[in-house]
Amino acid sequence: MTNQVVITGVGCVSPFGAGLDALWQGLFSGRTPQPPTCFDGTGFRTAGVYEVPDDGQDAGTRPVRLARAAAEQALQEAGLTRTQVSSAGLALASTSAGWHLPGQSLGGEPVHMTEVLRKEWPAVVLASELGLRGPSAVLSSACAASTGAVSWAVERIRSGESSVMLVGAVDVITEVVLAGFNSMRLLTQHRTRPFAEDRDGFILAEGAAFMVMEEAGHAAARSALARARVLGWGASSDSTHLTTPDPVGIARSLRAALADAGRSPGQISVFYAHGTASAVNDRAESDAVLDVFVQESAPVTTAAIKSALGHAEGAAGMFAIVAAVEGLNRGKVPPVLGVERPDPATAHLMLADHQTSHPHGDVMVHASGFGGTNCTVLLGPAPSQGRDAPVGHRVPTRTRPPGIPVAVAAATATEAEAVARGFHPEWSPEGGPVPATPPRSPRPDQSCLLLSAAVAALLGGLPMTERHKMLRGGLLTGTEHGGQRHHARMHAGLRKRGARGVDPLDFALSTYNAPAAMTSIMLGFHGQTEAFLGATAGVEALVTGAWLIASGRVGGIVCAGWDAPENRLWAAPGAPSVPARATALALCPVGTDWEGAGVSLAGIAGVRRLSFAAHPASPEAFEEIAGQFNPGEPDMLVATGLAGQEADTLSGAGWTVLPPEGGAAAPLGAHVATIERIAAGQARDAIVVSTAASGATIAVHYTVIAAGRYE
Amino acid sequence: MNTESLYDSLVTLLRSHSPELHDGSVTPQPDSQLADLGIDSLELLSLAVDMENEYDMTIDDSMLTPARTVSDLVRAIAHAHQQAQE
């Protein structure tokens, strides 16, 4: 049984202007593409872009301004008190906003405020301004980032970690991104016409969309009006190609969402398609829908809002969710504009027109992204409008029994080697890495090679059954610097040769989820892939995976942190170096047949998160967050992310403080070292706390698991 | 540029995009399938960028997307050249 989630506030800033009314009207009218105003659009194969009407202020702070405006709308509609807001968590999705802002040079001009050039920066600012203290994360799985953020936030409410989550997405049009899509010939010289026979790509757009998600009982207790319910989510990796979508992978995501929500295809009344109007994407998505909805005789009512709004990258999925919520409340479905001749191959999708009323039933919103990452969210009418359970009713959403997540293997890969350690009762040290098959194009870069080497090494020692559980469960990753080397190369090409100077291979490898996607292709992960951002993002991947195990959603999952020095384009003075490294951990529930196996394992007994902040947590915060676990006197207290006097303070209080190191792999390395000591019988329990500037602070309480039970 | 020199320069570009041609031991033929040379849809787009820069021309989507063989690429270049002269 799990908490039900409702949406109590929605807001957005779109190319049609600020607010939901402007968006809704715009979805019915569309608009004419215009040349970009922040850079010279000469030489791009496109009719123009859809920019948000600019307020004339500094372009560098634009992502923050857009996000703030949308978030304030959502919070105002939700009607939360300041105290209620301060208890909320934050999930932010973004593909591009942050580090490569309009007009900003990449590596050429000195940058004085490097924090602004991070995708996490809008999250840092929002968390600070609103005083958010709940769990927070920034997710960037390309154009599926929004639905990924919603899914992550749903789990924070289901787990009871937070009753309120502010969830949003922001992306801005930049020269580098437009050039990337241009190089891939995904832009239209006309209009975005999803599922049209003569479709030829999309218009790039920008904007921010936010919503307030709430535990249903919490919303009911304060008499808040629920605008819709979030019924469930599903995710998958195509595991086939970085840029060519696969209908089988998409269908896996759609089915996973249906299963999570306990819905059948017949209960879905409207499908909000990703619908980029590329020949391949629309066909793959349509084939997936046909596969999943095959038993339904009637065509599926389909919305594709990119026909009016364009493609807002990582924010696209959030705009679709906002449109779906509006559609449920207004009793209408936004039309698919500009399609004179629907593609006969997608005829089972009944494209909405200006007169389409909202049919009775639930709504499916799908998003796909580069890397073959898919994530689908199911929404339902607000409880008072629907036929389903009353607000606050707890519904079953998991089929597996809850389990204690334990680390069964770990591996670290450097440029020189990959070393794996196993704690599973049937771990085979002679296993060697599982075979990895890299695609012929694009060839994996160093980040991809590091991550895939670490994951291949840990999978190799696990018994086959556990290995398959991991591949089905998924691969969650964290990175601080992503694939920025590729963006820098694209920018250099632009400066040298204009639009023709950008290599699409760089663009394909530039998304922050590319190493996870490449690893899924090389090793065969079919489950969820995700990319969290920030120096502690590898730890976020770990604790997110631990909950998915504990809640029974998956039977195994791999969580990793990675970074490579060439992707750090700027550094604050005195910042520690970034090693080329990936560290991965395999988690699964304690096996029921491990009783008497004579092994000790580290089980994750508790997790605490502090919100994103500009500065690392203080030593006092470390002590406070560790004290919340109330384990008595843990055998080990381990800290990462602190230096200087603050590190000395914690050391004096009995903590082991690891030396500062850049990148998302290092904090996870501290976890591996702790897990090893527990498995070796050198400690019975431990608390590991990781913090970072412009990142979240995350604490994990480990307890020894021996012979299949807590001691 | 005559047809022969155009073909030679195209082969040079193909070698930089094809794992099969990279070491120079194999020479592609006009009817060689791009897929057999390890050039998939994404690699073809990368090759097209190099072709546009090499020949200073704009290659139309309608010529590039259906390209399956080396000859198809030659035709795409010829088409772009003709378009530029019109």
PDB file of N, CA and C in Angstrom, chain A residues 672-704:
ATOM      1  N   VAL A 672      31.376   2.681  -0.809  1.00  0.00           N
ATOM      2  CA  VAL A 672      31.919   1.351  -1.104  1.00  0.00           C
ATOM      3  C   VAL A 672      32.897   0.922  -0.003  1.00  0.00           C
ATOM      4  N   ALA A 673      33.759   1.862   0.402  1.00  0.00           N
ATOM      5  CA  ALA A 673      34.730   1.532   1.447  1.00  0.00           C
ATOM      6  C   ALA A 673      34.019   1.154   2.748  1.00  0.00           C
ATOM      7  N   THR A 674      32.949   1.846   3.060  1.00  0.00           N
ATOM      8  CA  THR A 674      32.179   1.544   4.277  1.00  0.00           C
ATOM      9  C   THR A 674      31.499   0.183   4.170  1.00  0.00           C
ATOM     10  N   ILE A 675      30.925  -0.059   3.036  1.00  0.00           N
ATOM     11  CA  ILE A 675      30.242  -1.339   2.801  1.00  0.00           C
ATOM     12  C   ILE A 675      31.243  -2.499   2.934  1.00  0.00           C
ATOM     13  N   GLU A 676      32.444  -2.284   2.419  1.00  0.00           N
ATOM     14  CA  GLU A 676      33.474  -3.324   2.520  1.00  0.00           C
ATOM     15  C   GLU A 676      33.826  -3.620   3.977  1.00  0.00           C
ATOM     16  N   ARG A 677      33.942  -2.581   4.776  1.00  0.00           N
ATOM     17  CA  ARG A 677      34.308  -2.784   6.190  1.00  0.00           C
ATOM     18  C   ARG A 677      33.199  -3.529   6.930  1.00  0.00           C
ATOM     19  N   ILE A 678      31.957  -3.199   6.622  1.00  0.00           N
ATOM     20  CA  ILE A 678      30.845  -3.911   7.271  1.00  0.00           C
ATOM     21  C   ILE A 678      30.827  -5.369   6.824  1.00  0.00           C
ATOM     22  N   ALA A 679      31.034  -5.576   5.530  1.00  0.00           N
ATOM     23  CA  ALA A 679      31.032  -6.943   5.006  1.00  0.00           C
ATOM     24  C   ALA A 679      32.190  -7.759   5.568  1.00  0.00           C
ATOM     25  N   ALA A 680      33.297  -7.070   5.889  1.00  0.00           N
ATOM     26  CA  ALA A 680      34.461  -7.760   6.443  1.00  0.00           C
ATOM     27  C   ALA A 680      34.356  -7.962   7.954  1.00  0.00           C
ATOM     28  N   GLY A 681      33.252  -7.539   8.538  1.00  0.00           N
ATOM     29  CA  GLY A 681      33.060  -7.711   9.974  1.00  0.00           C
ATOM     30  C   GLY A 681      33.786  -6.688  10.813  1.00  0.00           C
ATOM     31  N   GLN A 682      34.257  -5.606  10.203  1.00  0.00           N
ATOM     32  CA  GLN A 682      35.009  -4.578  10.938  1.00  0.00           C
ATOM     33  C   GLN A 682      34.106  -3.510  11.537  1.00  0.00           C
ATOM     34  N   ALA A 683      32.867  -3.522  11.162  1.00  0.00           N
ATOM     35  CA  ALA A 683      31.909  -2.559  11.727  1.00  0.00           C
ATOM     36  C   ALA A 683      30.521  -3.167  11.637  1.00  0.00           C
ATOM     37  N   ARG A 684      29.692  -2.819  12.610  1.00  0.00           N
ATOM     38  CA  ARG A 684      28.323  -3.342  12.608  1.00  0.00           C
ATOM     39  C   ARG A 684      27.357  -2.340  11.982  1.00  0.00           C
ATOM     40  N   ASP A 685      27.670  -1.080  12.107  1.00  0.00           N
ATOM     41  CA  ASP A 685      26.844  -0.069  11.442  1.00  0.00           C
ATOM     42  C   ASP A 685      27.683   1.171  11.154  1.00  0.00           C
ATOM     43  N   ALA A 686      27.160   2.010  10.306  1.00  0.00           N
ATOM     44  CA  ALA A 686      27.907   3.198   9.893  1.00  0.00           C
ATOM     45  C   ALA A 686      26.940   4.226   9.341  1.00  0.00           C
ATOM     46  N   ILE A 687      27.335   5.468   9.455  1.00  0.00           N
ATOM     47  CA  ILE A 687      26.592   6.555   8.822  1.00  0.00           C
ATOM     48  C   ILE A 687      27.556   7.283   7.896  1.00  0.00           C
ATOM     49  N   VAL A 688      27.170   7.412   6.645  1.00  0.00           N
ATOM     50  CA  VAL A 688      27.987   8.122   5.657  1.00  0.00           C
ATOM     51  C   VAL A 688      27.203   9.341   5.188  1.00  0.00           C
ATOM     52  N   VAL A 689      27.798  10.509   5.321  1.00  0.00           N
ATOM     53  CA  VAL A 689      27.145  11.753   4.907  1.00  0.00           C
ATOM     54  C   VAL A 689      28.001  12.428   3.837  1.00  0.00           C
ATOM     55  N   SER A 690      27.363  12.785   2.730  1.00  0.00           N
ATOM     56  CA  SER A 690      28.071  13.455   1.630  1.00  0.00           C
ATOM     57  C   SER A 690      27.426  14.797   1.364  1.00  0.00           C
ATOM     58  N   THR A 691      28.253  15.797   1.189  1.00  0.00           N
ATOM     59  CA  THR A 691      27.751  17.136   0.887  1.00  0.00           C
ATOM     60  C   THR A 691      28.577  17.746  -0.234  1.00  0.00           C
ATOM     61  N   ALA A 692      28.073  18.841  -0.790  1.00  0.00           N
ATOM     62  CA  ALA A 692      28.800  19.503  -1.883  1.00  0.00           C
ATOM     63  C   ALA A 692      28.237  20.889  -2.092  1.00  0.00           C
ATOM     64  N   ALA A 693      29.059  21.766  -2.630  1.00  0.00           N
ATOM     65  CA  ALA A 693      28.563  23.067  -3.063  1.00  0.00           C
ATOM     66  C   ALA A 693      27.652  22.873  -4.268  1.00  0.00           C
ATOM     67  N   SER A 694      26.579  23.641  -4.346  1.00  0.00           N
ATOM     68  CA  SER A 694      25.602  23.532  -5.438  1.00  0.00           C
ATOM     69  C   SER A 694      25.058  22.114  -5.548  1.00  0.00           C
ATOM     70  N   GLY A 695      24.895  21.461  -4.428  1.00  0.00           N
ATOM     71  CA  GLY A 695      24.398  20.088  -4.455  1.00  0.00           C
ATOM     72  C   GLY A 695      23.588  19.764  -3.221  1.00  0.00           C
ATOM     73  N   ALA A 696      23.088  18.547  -3.194  1.00  0.00           N
ATOM     74  CA  ALA A 696      22.324  18.076  -2.047  1.00  0.00           C
ATOM     75  C   ALA A 696      23.264  17.444  -1.024  1.00  0.00           C
ATOM     76  N   THR A 697      22.796  17.365   0.207  1.00  0.00           N
ATOM     77  CA  THR A 697      23.506  16.633   1.255  1.00  0.00           C
ATOM     78  C   THR A 697      22.691  15.378   1.543  1.00  0.00           C
ATOM     79  N   ILE A 698      23.370  14.248   1.514  1.00  0.00           N
ATOM     80  CA  ILE A 698      22.653  12.969   1.635  1.00  0.00           C
ATOM     81  C   ILE A 698      23.359  12.096   2.669  1.00  0.00           C
ATOM     82  N   ALA A 699      22.569  11.549   3.589  1.00  0.00           N
ATOM     83  CA  ALA A 699      23.102  10.672   4.628  1.00  0.00           C
ATOM     84  C   ALA A 699      22.504   9.288   4.488  1.00  0.00           C
ATOM     85  N   VAL A 700      23.343   8.286   4.662  1.00  0.00           N
ATOM     86  CA  VAL A 700      22.892   6.893   4.576  1.00  0.00           C
ATOM     87  C   VAL A 700      23.328   6.152   5.837  1.00  0.00           C
ATOM     88  N   HIS A 701      22.398   5.415   6.423  1.00  0.00           N
ATOM     89  CA  HIS A 701      22.698   4.588   7.589  1.00  0.00           C
ATOM     90  C   HIS A 701      22.784   3.127   7.159  1.00  0.00           C
ATOM     91  N   TYR A 702      23.952   2.553   7.327  1.00  0.00           N
ATOM     92  CA  TYR A 702      24.165   1.146   6.976  1.00  0.00           C
ATOM     93  C   TYR A 702      24.144   0.290   8.238  1.00  0.00           C
ATOM     94  N   THR A 703      23.566  -0.894   8.121  1.00  0.00           N
ATOM     95  CA  THR A 703      23.556  -1.858   9.226  1.00  0.00           C
ATOM     96  C   THR A 703      23.971  -3.216   8.685  1.00  0.00           C
ATOM     97  N   VAL A 704      24.718  -3.939   9.486  1.00  0.00           N
ATOM     98  CA  VAL A 704      25.163  -5.252   9.021  1.00  0.00           C
ATOM     99  C   VAL A 704      23.973  -6.209   8.909  1.00  0.00           C
TER     100      VAL A 704
END
